[in-house]
Coordinates of N, CA and C and ligand atoms in Angstrom, one line a residue:
M273 N -11.6 -16.8 -4.6 CA -10.7 -15.7 -4.9 C -10.1 -15.2 -3.6
D274 N -8.8 -15.3 -3.5 CA -8.1 -14.7 -2.3 C -6.6 -14.5 -2.7
I275 N -5.9 -13.9 -1.8 CA -4.5 -13.7 -1.9 C -3.8 -14.9 -1.2
P276 N -2.5 -15.2 -1.5 CA -1.9 -16.3 -0.8 C -1.9 -16.1 0.7
R277 N -2.0 -17.2 1.5 CA -2.1 -17.1 2.9 C -0.9 -16.6 3.6
I278 N 0.3 -16.7 2.9 CA 1.5 -16.2 3.5 C 1.4 -14.7 3.9
Y279 N 0.7 -13.9 3.1 CA 0.6 -12.5 3.4 C -0.1 -12.2 4.7
S280 N -1.2 -13.0 5.0 CA -1.9 -12.8 6.2 C -1.2 -13.4 7.4
I281 N -0.2 -14.2 7.2 CA 0.7 -14.7 8.3 C 1.7 -13.6 8.6
R282 N 2.4 -13.1 7.5 CA 3.4 -12.1 7.7 C 2.8 -10.8 8.3
E283 N 1.6 -10.4 7.9 CA 1.0 -9.1 8.2 C -0.2 -9.2 9.1
S284 N -0.2 -10.3 9.9 CA -1.4 -10.6 10.7 C -1.8 -9.4 11.7
N285 N -0.7 -8.7 12.2 CA -1.0 -7.7 13.1 C -1.0 -6.3 12.5
H286 N -0.8 -6.2 11.2 CA -0.7 -4.9 10.5 C -2.1 -4.3 10.2
R287 N -2.2 -3.1 10.6 CA -3.4 -2.4 10.1 C -3.1 -1.7 8.8
I288 N -1.9 -1.4 8.6 CA -1.4 -0.7 7.4 C -0.4 -1.7 6.6
H289 N -0.8 -2.1 5.4 CA 0.1 -3.0 4.7 C 1.0 -2.3 3.7
N290 N 1.7 -1.3 4.2 CA 2.5 -0.5 3.5 C 3.5 0.2 4.4
P291 N 4.6 0.7 3.9 CA 5.6 1.4 4.8 C 5.1 2.8 5.3
F292 N 3.9 2.8 5.7 CA 3.3 4.1 6.2 C 2.9 3.8 7.7
T293 N 2.9 4.9 8.5 CA 2.4 4.9 9.8 C 1.1 5.6 9.9
P294 N 0.3 5.4 11.0 CA -0.9 6.1 11.2 C -0.7 7.6 11.0
A295 N 0.5 8.1 11.6 CA 0.8 9.6 11.5 C 0.9 10.0 10.0
K296 N 1.5 9.2 9.2 CA 1.7 9.5 7.8 C 0.3 9.6 7.0
F297 N -0.6 8.6 7.3 CA -1.9 8.7 6.7 C -2.7 9.9 7.2
A298 N -2.5 10.3 8.5 CA -3.1 11.5 9.0 C -2.6 12.7 8.3
A299 N -1.2 12.7 8.1 CA -0.6 13.9 7.4 C -1.2 14.0 6.0
L300 N -1.3 12.9 5.3 CA -1.8 12.8 4.0 C -3.3 13.4 3.9
G301 N -4.1 12.9 4.9 CA -5.5 13.4 4.9 C -5.6 14.9 5.1
Q302 N -4.7 15.4 5.9 CA -4.7 16.9 6.1 C -4.1 17.6 4.9
A303 N -3.1 17.0 4.3 CA -2.4 17.6 3.1 C -3.4 17.8 2.0
I304 N -4.3 16.8 1.8 CA -5.2 16.9 0.6 C -6.5 17.6 1.0
Q305 N -6.6 18.1 2.2 CA -7.7 19.0 2.6 C -9.0 18.3 2.5
L306 N -9.1 17.1 3.1 CA -10.3 16.3 3.2 C -11.4 17.1 4.0
E307 N -12.6 17.0 3.5 CA -13.8 17.6 4.2 C -14.9 16.7 4.4
P308 N -15.8 16.9 5.3 CA -17.0 16.0 5.5 C -17.7 15.9 4.2
G309 N -18.1 14.6 3.9 CA -18.9 14.3 2.7 C -18.1 14.0 1.5
I310 N -16.8 14.2 1.5 CA -16.0 13.8 0.4 C -16.1 12.3 0.2
R311 N -16.3 11.9 -1.1 CA -16.4 10.5 -1.4 C -15.1 9.9 -1.9
V312 N -14.7 8.8 -1.3 CA -13.3 8.2 -1.6 C -13.5 6.8 -2.1
L313 N -12.9 6.4 -3.2 CA -12.8 5.1 -3.6 C -11.4 4.6 -3.3
D314 N -11.2 3.4 -2.7 CA -9.9 2.9 -2.4 C -9.7 1.5 -2.9
L315 N -9.0 1.4 -4.0 CA -8.8 0.0 -4.7 C -7.6 -0.6 -4.0
A316 N -7.8 -1.9 -3.6 CA -6.8 -2.6 -2.8 C -6.7 -2.0 -1.4
S317 N -7.8 -1.9 -0.7 CA -7.9 -1.2 0.5 C -7.3 -1.9 1.7
G318 N -6.9 -3.1 1.6 CA -6.3 -3.9 2.7 C -7.2 -4.0 3.9
S319 N -6.7 -3.6 5.1 CA -7.5 -3.7 6.3 C -8.2 -2.4 6.6
G320 N -8.2 -1.5 5.6 CA -9.2 -0.3 5.6 C -8.7 0.8 6.5
E321 N -7.5 0.8 7.0 CA -7.1 1.8 8.0 C -7.2 3.3 7.4
M322 N -6.8 3.4 6.2 CA -6.9 4.8 5.6 C -8.4 5.3 5.6
L323 N -9.2 4.5 5.0 CA -10.6 4.9 4.9 C -11.3 5.1 6.3
C324 N -11.1 4.2 7.2 CA -11.7 4.2 8.5 C -11.2 5.5 9.3
T325 N -9.9 5.7 9.3 CA -9.5 6.9 10.1 C -9.9 8.2 9.4
W326 N -9.9 8.2 8.1 CA -10.3 9.5 7.4 C -11.8 9.7 7.6
A327 N -12.6 8.6 7.7 CA -14.0 8.8 8.0 C -14.2 9.3 9.4
R328 N -13.4 8.8 10.3 CA -13.5 9.3 11.7 C -13.0 10.7 11.9
D329 N -11.8 11.0 11.2 CA -11.2 12.3 11.5 C -11.7 13.4 10.6
H330 N -12.2 13.1 9.4 CA -12.6 14.1 8.4 C -14.1 14.0 8.0
G331 N -14.7 12.9 8.4 CA -16.1 12.8 7.9 C -16.3 12.4 6.5
V332 N -15.3 11.8 5.9 CA -15.4 11.3 4.5 C -16.3 10.1 4.5
T333 N -16.8 9.8 3.3 CA -17.5 8.5 3.1 C -16.7 7.7 2.0
G334 N -16.8 6.4 2.0 CA -16.0 5.7 1.0 C -16.3 4.2 0.8
T335 N -15.7 3.7 -0.2 CA -15.7 2.3 -0.5 C -14.3 1.8 -0.7
G336 N -14.0 0.6 -0.1 CA -12.8 0.0 -0.3 C -13.0 -1.4 -1.0
V337 N -12.1 -1.8 -1.9 CA -12.2 -3.0 -2.6 C -10.9 -3.8 -2.4
D338 N -11.0 -5.0 -1.9 CA -9.8 -5.8 -1.7 C -10.0 -7.3 -1.9
M339 N -9.0 -7.9 -2.4 CA -9.1 -9.3 -2.8 C -8.8 -10.3 -1.6
S340 N -8.3 -9.7 -0.5 CA -8.1 -10.6 0.7 C -9.3 -10.6 1.6
S341 N -9.8 -11.9 1.8 CA -11.0 -12.0 2.6 C -10.6 -11.7 4.1
V342 N -9.4 -12.0 4.5 CA -9.0 -11.8 5.9 C -8.9 -10.2 6.1
F343 N -8.2 -9.5 5.2 CA -8.0 -8.1 5.4 C -9.4 -7.4 5.3
T344 N -10.3 -7.8 4.4 CA -11.6 -7.2 4.2 C -12.4 -7.4 5.5
R345 N -12.3 -8.5 6.1 CA -13.0 -8.8 7.4 C -12.5 -7.9 8.5
D346 N -11.1 -7.7 8.5 CA -10.5 -6.8 9.5 C -10.9 -5.4 9.2
A347 N -11.1 -5.0 8.0 CA -11.5 -3.6 7.7 C -12.9 -3.4 8.2
L348 N -13.8 -4.3 8.1 CA -15.2 -4.2 8.6 C -15.2 -4.1 10.1
T349 N -14.4 -4.9 10.7 CA -14.2 -4.9 12.2 C -13.7 -3.5 12.7
R350 N -12.7 -3.0 11.9 CA -12.1 -1.7 12.3 C -13.1 -0.6 12.1
A351 N -13.9 -0.7 11.1 CA -15.0 0.4 10.8 C -15.9 0.4 12.0
A352 N -16.3 -0.8 12.5 CA -17.3 -0.9 13.6 C -16.6 -0.3 14.9
K353 N -15.3 -0.7 15.1 CA -14.6 -0.2 16.2 C -14.5 1.3 16.3
L354 N -14.3 1.9 15.1 CA -14.1 3.4 15.1 C -15.5 4.1 14.9
G355 N -16.6 3.3 14.8 CA -17.9 3.9 14.8 C -18.2 4.6 13.4
V356 N -17.6 4.0 12.4 CA -17.8 4.6 11.0 C -18.5 3.7 10.0
S357 N -19.1 2.6 10.6 CA -19.7 1.6 9.7 C -20.7 2.2 8.7
D358 N -21.4 3.3 9.1 CA -22.4 3.9 8.2 C -21.7 4.8 7.2
Q359 N -20.4 5.0 7.3 CA -19.7 5.9 6.3 C -18.9 5.1 5.3
V360 N -18.5 3.9 5.6 CA -17.6 3.2 4.7 C -18.1 1.8 4.4
T361 N -17.8 1.3 3.2 CA -18.2 0.0 2.8 C -16.9 -0.7 2.3
F362 N -16.8 -2.0 2.7 CA -15.6 -2.8 2.2 C -16.1 -4.0 1.4
L363 N -15.6 -4.1 0.2 CA -16.1 -5.2 -0.7 C -14.9 -6.2 -0.9
H364 N -15.2 -7.5 -0.7 CA -14.2 -8.5 -1.0 C -14.3 -8.8 -2.5
S365 N -13.4 -8.3 -3.3 CA -13.5 -8.4 -4.7 C -12.2 -8.1 -5.4
D366 N -12.1 -8.5 -6.6 CA -10.9 -8.1 -7.5 C -11.1 -6.6 -7.8
A367 N -10.1 -5.8 -7.6 CA -10.2 -4.4 -7.9 C -9.8 -4.1 -9.4
A368 N -9.2 -5.1 -10.0 CA -8.8 -4.8 -11.4 C -10.0 -4.6 -12.2
G369 N -10.2 -3.5 -12.9 CA -11.3 -3.2 -13.7 C -12.5 -2.6 -12.9
F370 N -12.3 -2.4 -11.6 CA -13.5 -1.9 -10.7 C -13.7 -0.4 -11.0
V371 N -14.9 -0.1 -11.3 CA -15.3 1.3 -11.5 C -16.6 1.5 -10.6
S372 N -16.5 2.6 -9.9 CA -17.7 2.9 -9.0 C -18.9 3.4 -9.8
E373 N -20.1 3.1 -9.2 CA -21.3 3.5 -9.9 C -21.4 5.0 -9.9
E374 N -21.2 5.7 -8.8 CA -21.2 7.1 -8.7 C -19.8 7.7 -8.8
P375 N -19.6 8.8 -9.5 CA -18.2 9.4 -9.5 C -17.8 9.8 -8.1
V376 N -16.5 9.6 -7.8 CA -15.9 10.0 -6.5 C -15.1 11.2 -6.6
D377 N -14.8 11.8 -5.4 CA -13.9 13.0 -5.3 C -12.5 12.6 -5.3
V378 N -12.2 11.5 -4.6 CA -10.8 11.0 -4.4 C -10.8 9.5 -4.8
A379 N -9.9 9.1 -5.8 CA -9.8 7.7 -6.2 C -8.4 7.3 -5.9
A380 N -8.2 6.2 -5.1 CA -6.9 5.9 -4.6 C -6.5 4.4 -4.9
C381 N -5.3 4.2 -5.1 CA -4.7 2.8 -5.1 C -3.4 3.0 -4.4
I382 N -3.3 2.5 -3.2 CA -2.2 2.7 -2.3 C -1.4 1.4 -2.2
G383 N -0.4 1.3 -3.1 CA 0.5 0.2 -3.0 C 0.0 -1.1 -3.7
A384 N -0.6 -1.0 -4.8 CA -1.1 -2.1 -5.5 C -1.2 -1.8 -7.0
T385 N -0.3 -1.1 -7.6 CA -0.5 -0.7 -9.0 C -0.4 -1.8 -10.0
W386 N -0.2 -3.0 -9.5 CA -0.3 -4.2 -10.5 C -1.7 -4.4 -10.9
I387 N -2.7 -3.9 -10.1 CA -4.1 -4.1 -10.5 C -4.4 -3.4 -11.8
G388 N -3.6 -2.4 -12.2 CA -3.8 -1.8 -13.5 C -2.6 -2.0 -14.4
D389 N -1.8 -3.0 -14.1 CA -0.6 -3.3 -14.9 C 0.4 -2.2 -14.9
G390 N 0.5 -1.5 -13.7 CA 1.5 -0.5 -13.6 C 0.9 0.9 -13.3
V391 N 1.7 1.9 -13.1 CA 1.2 3.2 -12.7 C 0.3 3.8 -13.8
A392 N 0.7 3.8 -15.1 CA -0.2 4.4 -16.1 C -1.5 3.8 -16.2
G393 N -1.6 2.4 -16.2 CA -2.9 1.7 -16.3 C -3.7 1.9 -15.0
T394 N -3.1 2.0 -13.9 CA -3.8 2.2 -12.6 C -4.4 3.6 -12.6
I395 N -3.7 4.6 -13.1 CA -4.3 6.0 -13.1 C -5.5 6.0 -14.1
E396 N -5.4 5.3 -15.2 CA -6.5 5.2 -16.2 C -7.7 4.6 -15.5
L397 N -7.4 3.5 -14.8 CA -8.5 2.8 -14.1 C -9.2 3.7 -13.1
L398 N -8.4 4.4 -12.2 CA -9.0 5.3 -11.2 C -9.7 6.4 -11.8
K399 N -9.3 6.9 -12.9 CA -9.9 8.0 -13.6 C -11.3 7.7 -14.0
R400 N -11.6 6.4 -14.3 CA -12.9 6.1 -14.7 C -14.0 6.2 -13.6
S401 N -13.5 6.3 -12.3 CA -14.4 6.5 -11.2 C -14.4 7.9 -10.7
L402 N -13.6 8.8 -11.3 CA -13.3 10.1 -10.7 C -14.2 11.2 -11.3
R403 N -14.7 12.1 -10.5 CA -15.4 13.2 -11.0 C -14.4 14.1 -11.7
P404 N -14.8 14.9 -12.6 CA -13.9 15.9 -13.2 C -13.3 16.8 -12.2
G405 N -12.0 17.0 -12.2 CA -11.4 17.9 -11.2 C -11.0 17.1 -9.9
G406 N -11.3 15.9 -9.8 CA -11.1 15.1 -8.6 C -9.6 14.7 -8.5
L407 N -9.3 14.1 -7.3 CA -7.9 13.8 -7.0 C -7.6 12.3 -7.0
I408 N -6.5 12.0 -7.6 CA -6.0 10.6 -7.7 C -4.9 10.4 -6.7
L409 N -4.9 9.4 -5.9 CA -3.8 9.0 -5.0 C -3.2 7.7 -5.4
I410 N -1.9 7.8 -5.6 CA -1.1 6.6 -6.0 C 0.0 6.3 -5.0
G411 N 0.0 5.1 -4.4 CA 1.1 4.7 -3.5 C 2.0 3.9 -4.3
E412 N 3.3 4.2 -4.4 CA 4.2 3.5 -5.3 C 5.6 3.5 -4.8
P413 N 6.4 2.5 -5.0 CA 7.8 2.5 -4.6 C 8.6 3.3 -5.6
Y414 N 9.8 3.7 -5.2 CA 10.8 4.3 -6.1 C 12.2 4.0 -5.5
W415 N 13.2 4.1 -6.4 CA 14.5 3.9 -5.9 C 15.0 5.1 -5.1
R416 N 15.5 5.0 -3.9 CA 16.1 6.1 -3.1 C 17.4 6.5 -3.7
Q417 N 18.1 5.5 -4.3 CA 19.3 5.8 -5.0 C 19.4 4.7 -6.1
R418 N 20.2 5.0 -7.1 CA 20.3 4.1 -8.2 C 20.8 2.8 -7.8
V419 N 20.2 1.7 -8.2 CA 20.7 0.4 -7.7 C 21.8 0.0 -8.7
P420 N 22.9 -0.5 -8.0 CA 24.1 -0.8 -8.8 C 24.0 -2.1 -9.7
D421 N 23.2 -3.0 -9.3 CA 23.1 -4.2 -10.1 C 21.8 -5.0 -9.8
Q422 N 21.6 -6.0 -10.6 CA 20.4 -6.8 -10.5 C 20.2 -7.5 -9.1
Q423 N 21.3 -7.9 -8.5 CA 21.2 -8.5 -7.2 C 20.6 -7.6 -6.2
T424 N 21.0 -6.3 -6.3 CA 20.5 -5.3 -5.3 C 19.0 -5.0 -5.6
A425 N 18.6 -5.0 -6.9 CA 17.2 -4.8 -7.2 C 16.4 -6.0 -6.6
M426 N 16.9 -7.2 -6.9 CA 16.1 -8.4 -6.4 C 16.1 -8.4 -4.8
G427 N 17.2 -8.0 -4.2 CA 17.3 -8.0 -2.8 C 16.4 -7.0 -2.2
S428 N 16.0 -6.0 -3.0 CA 15.1 -4.9 -2.5 C 13.6 -5.3 -2.7
G429 N 13.4 -6.5 -3.3 CA 12.0 -6.9 -3.5 C 11.5 -6.7 -4.9
A430 N 12.4 -6.1 -5.8 CA 11.9 -6.0 -7.2 C 12.3 -7.2 -8.0
T431 N 11.8 -7.3 -9.2 CA 12.3 -8.4 -10.1 C 13.4 -8.0 -10.9
R432 N 13.5 -6.7 -11.2 CA 14.6 -6.1 -11.9 C 14.7 -4.6 -11.7
T433 N 15.8 -4.0 -12.1 CA 16.1 -2.6 -11.8 C 15.0 -1.8 -12.4
E434 N 14.5 -2.1 -13.6 CA 13.5 -1.3 -14.3 C 12.1 -1.3 -13.7
D435 N 11.9 -2.1 -12.7 CA 10.6 -2.1 -12.0 C 10.2 -0.8 -11.5
F436 N 11.2 0.0 -11.0 CA 10.9 1.3 -10.4 C 11.8 2.3 -10.9
L437 N 11.4 3.6 -10.7 CA 12.2 4.8 -11.2 C 12.8 5.4 -9.9
V438 N 13.7 6.3 -10.1 CA 14.1 7.2 -9.0 C 13.1 8.3 -8.9
L439 N 13.0 8.9 -7.7 CA 11.9 9.8 -7.4 C 11.7 10.9 -8.5
P440 N 12.8 11.6 -8.9 CA 12.5 12.7 -9.9 C 11.9 12.1 -11.2
E441 N 12.4 10.9 -11.6 CA 11.8 10.3 -12.8 C 10.4 9.9 -12.6
L442 N 10.0 9.5 -11.4 CA 8.6 9.1 -11.1 C 7.7 10.4 -11.2
M443 N 8.2 11.5 -10.7 CA 7.5 12.8 -10.8 C 7.3 13.1 -12.3
E444 N 8.4 12.9 -13.1 CA 8.3 13.2 -14.5 C 7.3 12.3 -15.2
Q445 N 7.3 11.0 -14.8 CA 6.3 10.1 -15.4 C 4.9 10.6 -15.1
F446 N 4.6 11.0 -13.9 CA 3.2 11.5 -13.7 C 2.9 12.7 -14.6
G447 N 3.9 13.6 -14.8 CA 3.7 14.7 -15.7 C 3.5 14.3 -17.1
D448 N 4.3 13.3 -17.6 CA 4.2 12.8 -18.9 C 2.8 12.2 -19.2
L449 N 2.2 11.7 -18.1 CA 0.9 11.1 -18.2 C -0.2 12.2 -18.2
G450 N 0.2 13.4 -18.0 CA -0.8 14.5 -18.1 C -1.3 14.9 -16.7
Y451 N -0.6 14.7 -15.7 CA -1.0 15.0 -14.3 C -0.1 15.9 -13.6
D452 N -0.6 16.8 -12.8 CA 0.2 17.6 -11.9 C 0.3 16.8 -10.6
V453 N 1.5 16.7 -10.0 CA 1.7 16.2 -8.7 C 1.4 17.4 -7.7
V454 N 0.3 17.3 -7.0 CA -0.1 18.4 -6.2 C 0.2 18.2 -4.7
E455 N 0.5 17.0 -4.3 CA 1.0 16.8 -2.9 C 1.7 15.4 -2.9
M456 N 2.4 15.2 -1.8 CA 3.0 13.9 -1.6 C 3.4 13.7 -0.2
V457 N 3.3 12.5 0.3 CA 3.8 12.1 1.6 C 4.7 10.9 1.4
L458 N 5.9 11.0 1.8 CA 6.9 9.9 1.6 C 7.1 9.0 2.8
A459 N 7.3 7.7 2.6 CA 7.8 6.9 3.7 C 9.2 7.3 4.1
S460 N 9.6 6.9 5.4 CA 10.9 7.1 5.8 C 11.5 5.7 6.1
Q461 N 12.8 5.7 6.4 CA 13.3 4.4 6.8 C 12.6 3.9 8.1
D462 N 12.3 4.8 9.0 CA 11.6 4.4 10.2 C 10.2 3.8 9.9
S463 N 9.5 4.4 9.0 CA 8.1 3.9 8.7 C 8.2 2.6 7.9
W464 N 9.3 2.5 7.1 CA 9.6 1.1 6.4 C 9.7 0.1 7.5
D465 N 10.5 0.4 8.6 CA 10.7 -0.6 9.7 C 9.3 -1.0 10.3
R466 N 8.4 -0.1 10.4 CA 7.1 -0.4 11.0 C 6.4 -1.5 10.1
Y467 N 6.6 -1.4 8.8 CA 6.0 -2.4 7.9 C 6.8 -3.7 7.9
Q468 N 8.1 -3.6 7.6 CA 8.9 -4.8 7.4 C 9.3 -5.5 8.8
A469 N 9.9 -4.7 9.7 CA 10.3 -5.4 10.9 C 9.2 -5.9 11.7
A470 N 8.0 -5.3 11.6 CA 6.8 -5.8 12.3 C 6.4 -7.2 11.8
Q471 N 6.8 -7.5 10.6 CA 6.5 -8.8 10.1 C 7.2 -10.0 10.8
W472 N 8.4 -9.6 11.3 CA 9.3 -10.7 11.9 C 8.7 -11.2 13.1
L473 N 8.2 -10.3 14.0 CA 7.5 -10.8 15.2 C 6.3 -11.6 14.9
N474 N 5.5 -11.1 13.9 CA 4.3 -11.9 13.5 C 4.7 -13.3 13.1
M475 N 5.8 -13.4 12.3 CA 6.2 -14.7 11.8 C 6.7 -15.6 12.9
R476 N 7.5 -15.0 13.8 CA 8.0 -15.8 14.9 C 6.9 -16.3 15.8
Q477 N 5.9 -15.4 16.1 CA 4.8 -15.9 17.0 C 3.9 -16.9 16.3
W478 N 3.7 -16.7 15.0 CA 3.0 -17.7 14.2 C 3.7 -19.1 14.2
L479 N 5.0 -19.0 14.0 CA 5.8 -20.3 13.9 C 5.7 -21.0 15.3
D480 N 5.8 -20.3 16.4 CA 5.7 -20.9 17.7 C 4.4 -21.6 17.9
S481 N 3.4 -21.0 17.3 CA 2.0 -21.6 17.5 C 1.6 -22.6 16.4
N482 N 2.3 -22.6 15.3 CA 1.9 -23.5 14.2 C 3.1 -24.3 13.6
P483 N 3.9 -25.0 14.4 CA 5.1 -25.6 14.0 C 4.8 -26.7 12.9
E484 N 3.6 -27.3 12.9 CA 3.3 -28.4 11.9 C 2.6 -27.9 10.6
D485 N 2.4 -26.6 10.5 CA 1.7 -26.1 9.4 C 2.5 -26.3 8.1
E486 N 1.8 -26.5 7.0 CA 2.5 -26.7 5.7 C 3.4 -25.5 5.3
L487 N 3.1 -24.3 5.8 CA 3.9 -23.2 5.5 C 5.0 -22.9 6.5
A488 N 5.2 -23.8 7.5 CA 6.1 -23.5 8.6 C 7.6 -23.5 8.1
A489 N 7.9 -24.4 7.1 CA 9.3 -24.4 6.6 C 9.6 -23.1 5.9
Q490 N 8.7 -22.6 5.1 CA 8.8 -21.4 4.3 C 9.0 -20.2 5.3
V491 N 8.1 -20.1 6.3 CA 8.2 -19.0 7.2 C 9.5 -19.0 8.0
R492 N 9.9 -20.2 8.4 CA 11.2 -20.4 9.1 C 12.3 -19.8 8.3
A493 N 12.3 -20.2 7.0 CA 13.4 -19.8 6.1 C 13.4 -18.3 5.9
E494 N 12.2 -17.7 5.8 CA 12.1 -16.3 5.6 C 12.6 -15.5 6.8
L495 N 12.1 -16.0 8.0 CA 12.5 -15.3 9.2 C 14.0 -15.3 9.5
T496 N 14.6 -16.4 9.0 CA 16.1 -16.5 9.2 C 16.8 -15.5 8.3
S497 N 16.3 -15.3 7.1 CA 17.1 -14.5 6.1 C 16.6 -13.1 6.0
E498 N 15.3 -12.8 6.3 CA 14.7 -11.5 6.1 C 15.4 -10.3 6.7
P499 N 15.7 -10.4 8.0 CA 16.3 -9.2 8.6 C 17.6 -8.7 7.9
A500 N 18.5 -9.6 7.6 CA 19.7 -9.1 6.9 C 19.4 -8.7 5.5
R501 N 18.5 -9.4 4.8 CA 18.2 -9.0 3.4 C 17.6 -7.5 3.4
Y502 N 16.7 -7.3 4.3 CA 16.1 -6.0 4.4 C 17.1 -4.9 4.7
A503 N 18.0 -5.2 5.7 CA 19.0 -4.2 6.1 C 20.0 -4.0 5.0
R504 N 20.4 -5.0 4.3 CA 21.4 -4.9 3.3 C 20.9 -4.1 2.0
Y505 N 19.7 -4.4 1.6 CA 19.2 -3.9 0.4 C 18.0 -2.9 0.5
Q506 N 16.9 -3.5 0.9 CA 15.6 -2.8 0.8 C 15.6 -1.5 1.6
R507 N 16.1 -1.5 2.8 CA 16.1 -0.4 3.7 C 16.9 0.8 3.1
E508 N 18.0 0.5 2.4 CA 18.8 1.5 1.8 C 18.3 2.0 0.4
Y509 N 17.7 1.1 -0.3 CA 17.5 1.4 -1.7 C 16.1 1.7 -2.1
L510 N 15.1 1.1 -1.3 CA 13.7 1.3 -1.8 C 13.0 2.4 -1.0
G511 N 12.5 3.3 -1.7 CA 11.6 4.3 -1.1 C 10.2 4.0 -1.5
W512 N 9.3 4.8 -0.9 CA 7.9 4.6 -1.1 C 7.1 5.9 -0.8
G513 N 6.1 6.2 -1.5 CA 5.3 7.4 -1.2 C 3.9 7.3 -1.8
V514 N 3.1 8.2 -1.3 CA 1.8 8.4 -1.8 C 1.8 9.8 -2.5
F515 N 1.4 9.8 -3.8 CA 1.4 11.0 -4.6 C 0.0 11.4 -5.0
A516 N -0.4 12.6 -4.8 CA -1.7 13.2 -5.1 C -1.6 13.9 -6.4
L517 N -2.5 13.5 -7.4 CA -2.4 13.9 -8.8 C -3.7 14.5 -9.2
M518 N -3.6 15.6 -10.0 CA -4.8 16.2 -10.6 C -4.5 16.3 -12.1
Q519 N -5.5 16.0 -12.9 CA -5.3 16.0 -14.4 C -5.0 17.5 -14.8
R520 N -4.1 17.7 -15.7 CA -3.8 19.0 -16.3 C -5.0 19.5 -17.2
Ligands
SAH234 N1 -3.8 -0.1 0.5 C1 -3.7 -1.0 1.7 C2 -3.2 -2.3 1.3 C3 -1.9 -2.4 0.5 S1 -1.2 -4.0 0.3 C4 -2.9 -0.3 2.7 O1 -2.2 0.7 2.5 O2 -2.8 -0.8 3.9 C5 -1.8 -4.6 -1.2 C6 -3.2 -5.0 -1.1 O3 -3.7 -5.4 -2.4 C7 -3.5 -6.2 -0.2 O4 -4.5 -5.9 0.7 C8 -4.0 -7.3 -1.2 O5 -5.0 -8.1 -0.6 C9 -4.6 -6.4 -2.3 N2 -4.8 -7.0 -3.6 C10 -3.8 -7.7 -4.3 N3 -4.3 -7.9 -5.6 C11 -5.6 -7.4 -5.6 C12 -6.6 -7.3 -6.6 N4 -6.4 -7.8 -7.8 N5 -7.7 -6.7 -6.3 C13 -7.9 -6.1 -5.1 N6 -7.0 -6.2 -4.1 C14 -5.8 -6.8 -4.4

């Protein structure tokens, strides 16, 4: 069980596999008023940066679950580096259907709502691990502006226009599901660049070191077309944010 190797090539140097910066995760941790001893579950935890830094900065404890063996190993290394190995656990596992044994105070899925078949299903999944009155964190894309056509949607990384909502509609969707949006931290175009543009140097360095690899032609093609695709479509049209929700 693992994710395709291309992700760990593109994002080999990323600690955060989303259009967020360390400062934005820090702002989020402050915004939701984390305190020592708060228990956090993070489904699709990637390289564990959110949990590890929140453990260091706020004294939270937590479990991360991720299907990438490479990212999970990086998360364990990061926990050791930050001196929080006794506070956080990282499991290499499928997060779809994962429910924690003990209820948690904060249940998060940051940028992987496909694990619950979309926003509604992922909220339902997280709720099964959450103590009454706890906080759900959802990281999700939205359209910064309405996309004019299918080509723009696909150029932004979606399969179709309907994959995402504009921000006010996403807020209403959370409300329709019975949740108050109690906080949010949004990506900016600059923080998107830290996620997307940082992949180009990773790809170039990997190509220079692995010219004979079976993925070399794919990575070459991506590196040739990605910067313009990103600048033309995704950077203008696709937003992203983390939304903190409490059940009404
Ligand atoms: N939340 C992390 C990672 C987001 S990227 C961060 O903000 O950095 C999406 C993550 O989902 C990747 O780490 C990928 O390995 C993971 N993933 C994809 N499908 C998954 C599944 N079914 N179960 C668990 N993790 C999954």
